Amino acid sequence: MRENIIESARFAPARGKYKVFILDEVHMLSGASFNALLKTLEEPPAHAIFILATTELHKIPATILSRCQRFDFHRVPPAEMIPRLQKIAEAEGVAVEAGVLASIARLSEGCLRDAESLLGQLFALGEDTITAKEASLVLPETNLGVVMALTDAAAAKDIQTVLRELNAFVDDGGSVKYLIEELLEYVRTMMFSALGFTDKAAYDPQTLERLAASSTVMTADGARRLLDLLLAARTRQSLSAFPQLPLEIALVEFCADASASIKSPSPVVPMPPVVPSTPKSVVATPQPVPAVKKYDFETPSSSPLVRGSNAGESPLLTKEGLGEVAFTLEEIQNKWGRCVEYVAERNVAIPLIMKNAKPTAIEGNTVVVSCEYVFHADAISDGKNRRLIEDAIEHVMMAKALVRAICENRPEEKTAVDEFVSAFGASAA
């Protein structure tokens, strides 16, 4: 630093008016180098100009930042990049398809230098007209057709088509890692399209029409759910012996999840109008007092304090003070996967048990969950685990409910008589 820059900055330029020093990735300098440069930046020579370039501004010491004029450069959006690339192509006398320019803008990720470099590689082909076929020789091959087929089949919950398309892609030697990246980008755009926001410069007109049609089938919440599964698949993909396995699990799980279903008009049940009660004046009329016989008292055993079966009485509440649940069995079954997700964010073991269990009945204020194994039912019935599942139901269904776990195949318990008889090799009639 001292020999190459600081000492050289003291001397006037042999040609020209200024000496320009460009320090790229300046955040990589050590603390001693910054200290040596600080004095020169405080009192720079009149003929010296320092340009400090960095992508990690937070690593630059505050003493250096305070002595610099700051210019922030942002990513160039596709809507501004494509006209620039089109202008360069016209100046070179080469006709480039709009879809190719859109692919370049998408692959460059907002960096105009990278976009111009890719366009220059296409010009090196020596063609007067560059179509998608010629561009595939230079640009990374896009799997947009496979991506659209997979997302359409996933939105329609067609598991067989999803697996067939994915296996055909793998058999053709396609990269599953790159396919996941393209799926993430496409489903993200689909989610934005379902919300009414679409970057029209990111894809060609035919793809935009396909996106608009897909967004009418898959809800924004369904696209969000698919993005979560794809992100998890990308994380697990490097750890799997079969590269396509995490993606297969993600797509199958999405197709089997009824909570992320396709759009379908559901009947809206109108709520009964609430009529506010108005206080009315009540005239108290004297009632005849029945005569009470002497010693005419009932014993406590013959007069229970609460009888829930009597007509006109309110239902008996549990210790939690809950009435009947405010949702149906079909609704909790459809959103059981959402409850599993909620629990998975707070517990590791219970979601694995919940995936093998299912709500089978609603009894008053209690959701009955059937398990295949006894120890699964015991784990759900544990106080801490049960409260966590009840919190999940309240969060997803917007209504409180209790949870009771049962085992479908629980063996019948033997009575003392049965054990005594079996011990002597006999049988009870």
Tab-separated table of N, CA and C in Angstrom, residues 349-351 353-354 371 373-387 404-406:
chain	number	residue	atom	x	y	z
A	349	ALA	N	-39.553	-33.674	17.109
A	349	ALA	CA	-40.026	-35.061	17.088
A	349	ALA	C	-41.525	-35.175	16.836
A	350	ILE	N	-42.316	-34.294	17.434
A	350	ILE	CA	-43.772	-34.431	17.360
A	350	ILE	C	-44.294	-34.340	15.925
A	351	PRO	N	-43.770	-33.460	15.038
A	351	PRO	CA	-44.304	-33.430	13.666
A	351	PRO	C	-44.197	-34.767	12.952
A	353	ILE	N	-44.597	-37.656	14.289
A	353	ILE	CA	-45.714	-38.463	14.777
A	353	ILE	C	-47.026	-37.943	14.210
A	354	MET	N	-47.158	-36.594	14.124
A	354	MET	CA	-48.404	-36.015	13.612
A	354	MET	C	-48.642	-36.383	12.152
A	371	CYS	N	-54.018	-42.607	16.102
A	371	CYS	CA	-52.624	-42.969	15.837
A	371	CYS	C	-52.538	-44.460	15.542
A	373	TYR	N	-49.865	-46.369	16.352
A	373	TYR	CA	-49.114	-47.059	17.390
A	373	TYR	C	-49.433	-46.455	18.760
A	374	VAL	N	-49.279	-47.283	19.776
A	374	VAL	CA	-49.610	-46.867	21.130
A	374	VAL	C	-48.676	-45.761	21.603
A	375	PHE	N	-47.371	-45.907	21.324
A	375	PHE	CA	-46.444	-44.903	21.835
A	375	PHE	C	-46.622	-43.566	21.119
A	376	HIS	N	-47.195	-43.568	19.903
A	376	HIS	CA	-47.529	-42.310	19.248
A	376	HIS	C	-48.644	-41.601	20.011
A	377	ALA	N	-49.674	-42.347	20.375
A	377	ALA	CA	-50.778	-41.753	21.131
A	377	ALA	C	-50.303	-41.256	22.491
A	378	ASP	N	-49.408	-41.999	23.122
A	378	ASP	CA	-48.889	-41.567	24.417
A	378	ASP	C	-48.068	-40.289	24.276
A	379	ALA	N	-47.306	-40.171	23.194
A	379	ALA	CA	-46.496	-38.968	22.991
A	379	ALA	C	-47.365	-37.739	22.766
A	380	ILE	N	-48.438	-37.889	21.981
A	380	ILE	CA	-49.335	-36.755	21.746
A	380	ILE	C	-50.091	-36.394	23.018
A	381	SER	N	-50.425	-37.385	23.834
A	381	SER	CA	-51.180	-37.133	25.061
A	381	SER	C	-50.335	-36.493	26.156
A	382	ASP	N	-49.012	-36.482	25.976
A	382	ASP	CA	-48.151	-35.837	26.956
A	382	ASP	C	-48.544	-34.364	27.091
A	383	GLY	N	-48.548	-33.858	28.305
A	383	GLY	CA	-49.078	-32.530	28.570
A	383	GLY	C	-48.463	-31.444	27.706
A	384	LYS	N	-47.132	-31.407	27.626
A	384	LYS	CA	-46.461	-30.353	26.866
A	384	LYS	C	-46.729	-30.487	25.373
A	385	ASN	N	-46.674	-31.708	24.872
A	385	ASN	CA	-46.920	-31.925	23.444
A	385	ASN	C	-48.374	-31.636	23.086
A	386	ARG	N	-49.288	-32.049	23.955
A	386	ARG	CA	-50.703	-31.813	23.666
A	386	ARG	C	-51.009	-30.319	23.620
A	387	ARG	N	-50.434	-29.551	24.551
A	387	ARG	CA	-50.682	-28.099	24.546
A	387	ARG	C	-50.110	-27.455	23.284
A	404	ARG	N	-57.353	-35.079	21.994
A	404	ARG	CA	-57.285	-36.374	22.665
A	404	ARG	C	-56.787	-37.396	21.651
A	405	ALA	N	-55.734	-38.115	22.005
A	405	ALA	CA	-55.132	-39.100	21.096
A	405	ALA	C	-55.588	-40.502	21.464
A	406	ILE	N	-55.911	-41.294	20.452
A	406	ILE	CA	-56.293	-42.683	20.652
A	406	ILE	C	-55.475	-43.546	19.706
